[in-house]
Short mmCIF file of C-alpha atoms in Angstrom, two decimals:
data_model
loop_
_atom_site.label_atom_id
_atom_site.label_comp_id
_atom_site.label_asym_id
_atom_site.label_seq_id
_atom_site.Cartn_x
_atom_site.Cartn_y
_atom_site.Cartn_z
CA MET T 968 -102.67 -31.43 -31.56
CA LEU T 969 -103.37 -27.72 -31.08
CA SER T 970 -104.13 -28.28 -27.41
CA ALA T 971 -100.81 -30.11 -27.00
CA LEU T 972 -98.95 -27.25 -28.71
CA LYS T 973 -100.60 -24.79 -26.35
CA GLU T 974 -99.72 -26.90 -23.31
CA ASP T 975 -96.02 -27.10 -24.22
CA GLY T 976 -95.86 -23.40 -25.01
CA THR T 977 -95.33 -23.68 -28.76
CA ILE T 978 -98.40 -21.51 -29.30
CA SER T 979 -99.74 -19.02 -26.80
CA SER T 980 -103.41 -19.70 -27.40
CA LEU T 981 -105.77 -21.77 -29.45
CA PRO T 982 -106.98 -20.26 -32.73
CA ALA T 983 -110.57 -19.18 -33.05
CA LYS T 984 -112.94 -21.91 -34.11
CA LEU T 985 -114.44 -21.62 -37.57
CA GLY T 986 -118.01 -20.49 -37.78
CA THR T 987 -120.69 -22.73 -39.24
CA THR T 988 -123.30 -20.01 -39.66
CA ALA T 989 -124.08 -19.14 -43.25
CA PRO T 990 -122.64 -15.80 -44.44
CA PRO T 991 -124.89 -13.20 -46.11
CA VAL T 992 -126.50 -14.02 -49.44
CA ALA T 993 -124.61 -12.58 -52.40
CA SER T 994 -125.13 -12.26 -56.13
CA GLY T 995 -123.97 -15.54 -57.56
CA PRO T 996 -122.75 -16.93 -60.87
CA GLY T 997 -125.04 -18.60 -63.37
CA ILE T 998 -125.79 -22.13 -62.23
CA ALA T 999 -127.64 -23.74 -65.13
CA SER T 1000 -124.49 -25.58 -66.24
CA GLY T 1001 -124.03 -26.98 -62.74
CA ALA T 1002 -127.37 -28.77 -62.74
CA GLY T 1003 -127.36 -32.50 -63.37
CA ILE T 1004 -126.33 -35.85 -61.95
CA TYR T 1005 -123.02 -36.33 -60.14
CA GLY T 1006 -121.62 -39.84 -59.81
CA ASN T 1007 -119.32 -41.14 -57.08
CA SER T 1008 -118.42 -44.37 -55.30
CA ASP T 1009 -121.21 -43.98 -52.72
CA SER T 1010 -124.53 -42.86 -54.21
CA PRO T 1011 -125.31 -40.32 -56.95
CA TYR T 1012 -126.15 -36.69 -56.26
CA GLN T 1013 -128.67 -34.60 -58.16
CA VAL T 1014 -128.24 -30.82 -58.42
CA LEU T 1015 -131.27 -28.75 -59.44
CA ALA T 1016 -130.98 -25.09 -60.46
CA ASN T 1017 -134.05 -23.22 -59.26
CA ALA T 1018 -135.53 -20.20 -61.02
CA ASP T 1019 -134.76 -17.96 -58.02
CA GLY T 1020 -131.02 -18.65 -58.32
CA SER T 1021 -130.86 -21.20 -55.51
CA LEU T 1022 -129.72 -24.81 -55.70
CA GLN T 1023 -131.43 -27.94 -54.47
CA ILE T 1024 -129.15 -30.90 -53.76
CA ASN T 1025 -130.57 -34.42 -53.56
CA GLN T 1026 -128.98 -37.84 -53.14
CA TRP T 1027 -130.25 -41.13 -54.50
CA ASP T 1028 -131.87 -43.29 -51.82
CA ALA T 1029 -131.79 -47.05 -52.27
CA ASP T 1030 -134.70 -47.64 -49.88
CA THR T 1031 -137.11 -45.59 -51.98
CA GLY T 1032 -135.41 -45.90 -55.34
CA GLY T 1033 -135.67 -42.13 -55.68
CA TRP T 1034 -134.14 -38.83 -54.66
CA ALA T 1035 -133.91 -37.71 -51.03
CA GLN T 1036 -133.50 -33.98 -50.53
CA ILE T 1037 -130.36 -32.86 -48.71
CA GLY T 1038 -131.30 -29.20 -48.77
CA GLY T 1039 -131.71 -25.92 -50.59
CA TYR T 1040 -128.66 -23.67 -50.91
CA ARG T 1041 -127.99 -20.04 -51.81
CA TYR T 1042 -124.79 -18.41 -52.97
CA ARG T 1043 -123.05 -16.54 -50.15
CA SER T 1044 -120.46 -13.81 -49.79
CA ASP T 1045 -117.64 -16.32 -49.20
CA GLY T 1046 -118.13 -17.92 -52.63
CA TRP T 1047 -119.88 -21.05 -51.35
CA TRP T 1048 -123.46 -22.28 -51.48
CA TRP T 1049 -125.00 -22.52 -48.00
CA SER T 1050 -128.28 -23.55 -46.42
CA ASP T 1051 -129.60 -21.93 -43.26
CA THR T 1052 -130.24 -25.43 -41.88
CA ASP T 1053 -127.00 -27.22 -42.86
CA THR T 1054 -123.48 -26.55 -41.60
CA ALA T 1055 -121.97 -28.02 -44.79
CA SER T 1056 -121.42 -25.77 -47.80
CA TYR T 1057 -120.96 -26.59 -51.48
CA ARG T 1058 -119.43 -25.18 -54.65
CA PHE T 1059 -118.38 -26.36 -58.10
CA ALA T 1060 -114.86 -26.89 -59.39
CA ILE T 1061 -113.87 -27.43 -63.02
CA VAL T 1062 -110.69 -29.33 -63.82
CA SER T 1063 -109.48 -29.42 -67.42
CA GLY T 1064 -106.35 -30.46 -69.24
CA ASN T 1065 -104.92 -33.34 -71.23
CA ASP T 1066 -104.35 -36.87 -70.04
CA SER T 1067 -101.16 -38.89 -70.52
CA GLU T 1068 -102.26 -39.82 -74.06
CA GLY T 1069 -102.97 -36.23 -75.05
CA ASN T 1070 -106.76 -36.50 -74.82
CA ALA T 1071 -108.49 -33.37 -73.56
CA PHE T 1072 -110.72 -33.63 -70.49
CA ASN T 1073 -113.03 -31.25 -68.68
CA PHE T 1074 -114.55 -32.44 -65.40
CA ARG T 1075 -117.01 -30.58 -63.20
CA TYR T 1076 -117.00 -31.62 -59.54
CA LEU T 1077 -119.43 -30.95 -56.72
CA MET T 1078 -117.29 -29.89 -53.76
CA LYS T 1079 -118.44 -30.25 -50.15
CA ARG T 1080 -116.91 -28.35 -47.25
CA VAL T 1081 -117.42 -29.20 -43.58
CA VAL T 1082 -115.86 -28.27 -40.25
CA PRO T 1083 -115.11 -31.61 -38.56
CA GLY T 1084 -113.68 -32.50 -35.18
CA ALA T 1085 -112.64 -29.68 -32.90
CA GLY T 1086 -113.69 -27.08 -35.45
CA TYR T 1087 -110.40 -25.37 -36.27
CA ALA T 1088 -110.08 -26.27 -39.96
CA TYR T 1089 -112.18 -26.93 -43.02
CA LEU T 1090 -112.29 -30.31 -44.75
CA THR T 1091 -113.08 -29.96 -48.45
CA LEU T 1092 -113.66 -32.93 -50.75
CA PRO T 1093 -115.11 -33.54 -54.21
CA VAL T 1094 -118.20 -35.66 -53.62
CA GLY T 1095 -119.28 -36.22 -57.20
CA GLN T 1096 -118.46 -35.73 -60.87
CA GLN T 1097 -121.05 -34.37 -63.28
CA LEU T 1098 -122.01 -36.94 -65.91
CA ALA T 1099 -123.33 -36.30 -69.41
CA PRO T 1100 -126.21 -38.38 -70.82
CA LEU T 1101 -125.27 -41.25 -73.12
CA ALA T 1102 -127.08 -43.16 -75.83
CA ALA T 1103 -129.94 -45.30 -74.60
CA LEU T 1104 -129.11 -48.71 -73.17
CA ASP T 1105 -129.12 -51.55 -75.67
CA SER T 1106 -131.32 -54.58 -75.16
CA ALA T 1107 -128.68 -56.64 -73.31
CA TRP T 1108 -128.30 -54.02 -70.59
CA GLN T 1109 -131.95 -53.04 -70.57
CA GLN T 1110 -132.89 -56.65 -69.78
CA ARG T 1111 -130.66 -56.54 -66.69
CA VAL T 1112 -132.44 -53.53 -65.20
CA GLY T 1113 -134.48 -54.64 -62.19
CA THR T 1114 -132.61 -57.93 -61.73
CA GLN T 1115 -131.02 -58.94 -58.43
CA TRP T 1116 -127.71 -60.70 -57.81
CA THR T 1117 -126.24 -62.41 -54.76
CA LEU T 1118 -122.62 -62.93 -53.76
CA THR T 1119 -121.69 -66.63 -53.91
CA ASN T 1120 -117.96 -66.99 -53.22
CA ASP T 1121 -117.32 -65.31 -49.88
CA SER T 1122 -117.26 -66.82 -46.41
CA PRO T 1123 -120.30 -66.36 -44.15
CA SER T 1124 -117.84 -65.07 -41.54
CA ALA T 1125 -116.53 -62.28 -43.82
CA VAL T 1126 -116.98 -58.93 -42.12
CA PRO T 1127 -119.46 -57.40 -44.61
CA ILE T 1128 -121.65 -60.51 -44.50
CA ALA T 1129 -121.39 -60.79 -40.72
CA VAL T 1130 -122.42 -57.15 -40.33
CA LEU T 1131 -124.89 -56.65 -43.17
CA GLY T 1132 -125.93 -60.17 -44.06
CA ASN T 1133 -125.73 -60.86 -47.78
CA PRO T 1134 -128.21 -58.39 -49.28
CA PRO T 1135 -128.76 -58.79 -53.01
CA ALA T 1136 -127.30 -56.21 -55.35
CA PHE T 1137 -129.46 -54.89 -58.14
CA PHE T 1138 -129.43 -53.03 -61.44
CA ALA T 1139 -131.43 -49.84 -61.84
CA THR T 1140 -131.49 -46.75 -64.04
CA LEU T 1141 -131.97 -43.04 -63.44
CA ALA T 1142 -134.63 -41.36 -65.56
CA GLU T 1143 -132.55 -38.17 -65.49
CA LEU T 1144 -129.41 -39.82 -66.89
CA PRO T 1145 -129.98 -42.13 -69.87
CA GLY T 1146 -127.29 -44.54 -70.93
CA TYR T 1147 -125.96 -45.59 -67.53
CA VAL T 1148 -126.88 -48.42 -65.18
CA LEU T 1149 -126.79 -48.09 -61.43
CA TYR T 1150 -125.57 -51.16 -59.56
CA GLY T 1151 -124.98 -51.92 -55.93
CA ASN T 1152 -126.19 -52.83 -52.47
CA GLU T 1153 -125.51 -51.63 -48.93
CA ASP T 1154 -122.00 -53.10 -48.99
CA LEU T 1155 -120.90 -52.12 -52.50
CA ARG T 1156 -122.79 -48.82 -52.36
CA TYR T 1157 -124.37 -47.51 -55.54
CA GLN T 1158 -122.27 -46.64 -58.56
CA LEU T 1159 -123.23 -45.52 -62.05
CA ILE T 1160 -121.73 -47.87 -64.62
CA VAL T 1161 -121.03 -47.19 -68.30
CA PRO T 1162 -121.81 -50.09 -70.67
CA VAL T 1163 -118.60 -50.68 -72.63
CA SER T 1164 -119.95 -53.76 -74.41
CA ASP T 1165 -122.78 -56.22 -73.83
CA THR T 1166 -120.54 -58.12 -71.39
CA LEU T 1167 -118.58 -55.30 -69.72
CA GLY T 1168 -119.66 -52.36 -67.59
CA GLY T 1169 -116.96 -49.80 -66.85
CA MET T 1170 -116.26 -47.00 -64.40
CA SER T 1171 -117.94 -43.68 -65.16
CA ILE T 1172 -116.01 -41.22 -62.99
CA LYS T 1173 -112.60 -39.94 -61.95
CA VAL T 1174 -113.09 -38.34 -58.54
CA PRO T 1175 -110.03 -37.59 -56.39
CA GLY T 1176 -110.16 -38.64 -52.75
CA ASN T 1177 -112.64 -40.63 -50.73
CA PHE T 1178 -115.60 -40.50 -53.10
CA GLY T 1179 -113.65 -41.93 -56.03
CA ARG T 1180 -112.27 -44.95 -54.21
CA ASP T 1181 -113.24 -48.60 -54.67
CA LEU T 1182 -114.67 -48.19 -58.15
CA TYR T 1183 -115.51 -51.41 -59.94
CA GLU T 1184 -116.13 -52.99 -63.32
CA ILE T 1185 -118.81 -55.58 -63.99
CA ARG T 1186 -118.07 -58.52 -66.27
CA PHE T 1187 -120.32 -61.18 -67.78
CA ALA T 1188 -119.05 -64.30 -69.53
CA SER T 1189 -121.74 -63.86 -72.20
CA THR T 1190 -124.71 -61.65 -72.95
CA SER T 1191 -127.10 -64.15 -71.36
CA ALA T 1192 -124.84 -65.15 -68.44
CA THR T 1193 -126.50 -65.67 -65.07
CA THR T 1194 -123.34 -64.85 -63.13
CA LEU T 1195 -121.28 -61.68 -63.05
CA THR T 1196 -117.91 -60.83 -61.56
CA ILE T 1197 -116.72 -57.70 -59.78
CA GLY T 1198 -113.02 -58.12 -59.17
CA SER T 1199 -112.77 -61.56 -57.58
CA SER T 1200 -116.38 -61.59 -56.38
CA ILE T 1201 -118.81 -63.87 -58.19
CA ASN T 1202 -122.49 -62.98 -58.09
CA ALA T 1203 -125.36 -65.17 -59.27
CA ARG T 1204 -128.66 -63.93 -60.59
CA ILE T 1205 -131.54 -64.59 -58.23
#
C-alpha cells in the first residue's frame, strides 16, 4: 500500500522501517505479580520472574508434555521486555472494570509486539490471560487426566483430518496451575478448561483478538460417560 501511494505521488517517500534491535536496558517495574500461567486458545504460556529482574517466557509443548523456552527478556527504555535474540517484544496490560451484570473484573494480559511484513508498523496482540489457581480437581475430573479421545462424527475428507489425520485429543494438567484441565490435540490446539460441574468443562479466558478465538466447552452426558461433545463434535474415549 505504501509503495502504491509513493508511486502515485500521494506520499513523497516511504517511511523509515521500524527497528527490531532491542533498545538499551532500563530500570523496570516490579514483575513478581506478572509471573504465572497465561491461557489462550493455542497453548499456555508460562512467565517466570528471575531474581535479576529479567523474565523467562515459556510455552507448553505437546510433544514433550512440558515447557519449551521462548527466551529471556529484560525491560528496555521503550517500556517493553526484549531479548537480544528475539525480534518480538512483550509487556503486560491490566484491564479492569465491571461487566454487563455489574460484576468487577481485573484481567492481566501478556502482550506480544512484532514487526510483520514490510516492516513499517507494529502488530500488537494479547497472547494470553493470567490465570489464578483453583481448588484441586475432584475425582471425576482427576480420573479423566491422561485419557485420550478420538473424533467420531466427521468425514475422512474433512480438511483437518485430510491434513493432520485424526490424532487423539487428551486431558492433562499443569503442576503450576491446580484446578484446571488442559485438553486438545494438533487440530483443536491446547486450552485450559475450568470444571464447572462433573459433566461440564467451561472456558477459562477472555482474550481479545486472535488468541481468544475458537474457545470451547466440553460436555459429558454423565460422570462416567465414554463420549464427550465439543460443539457438534462427538469424541469417544480410546
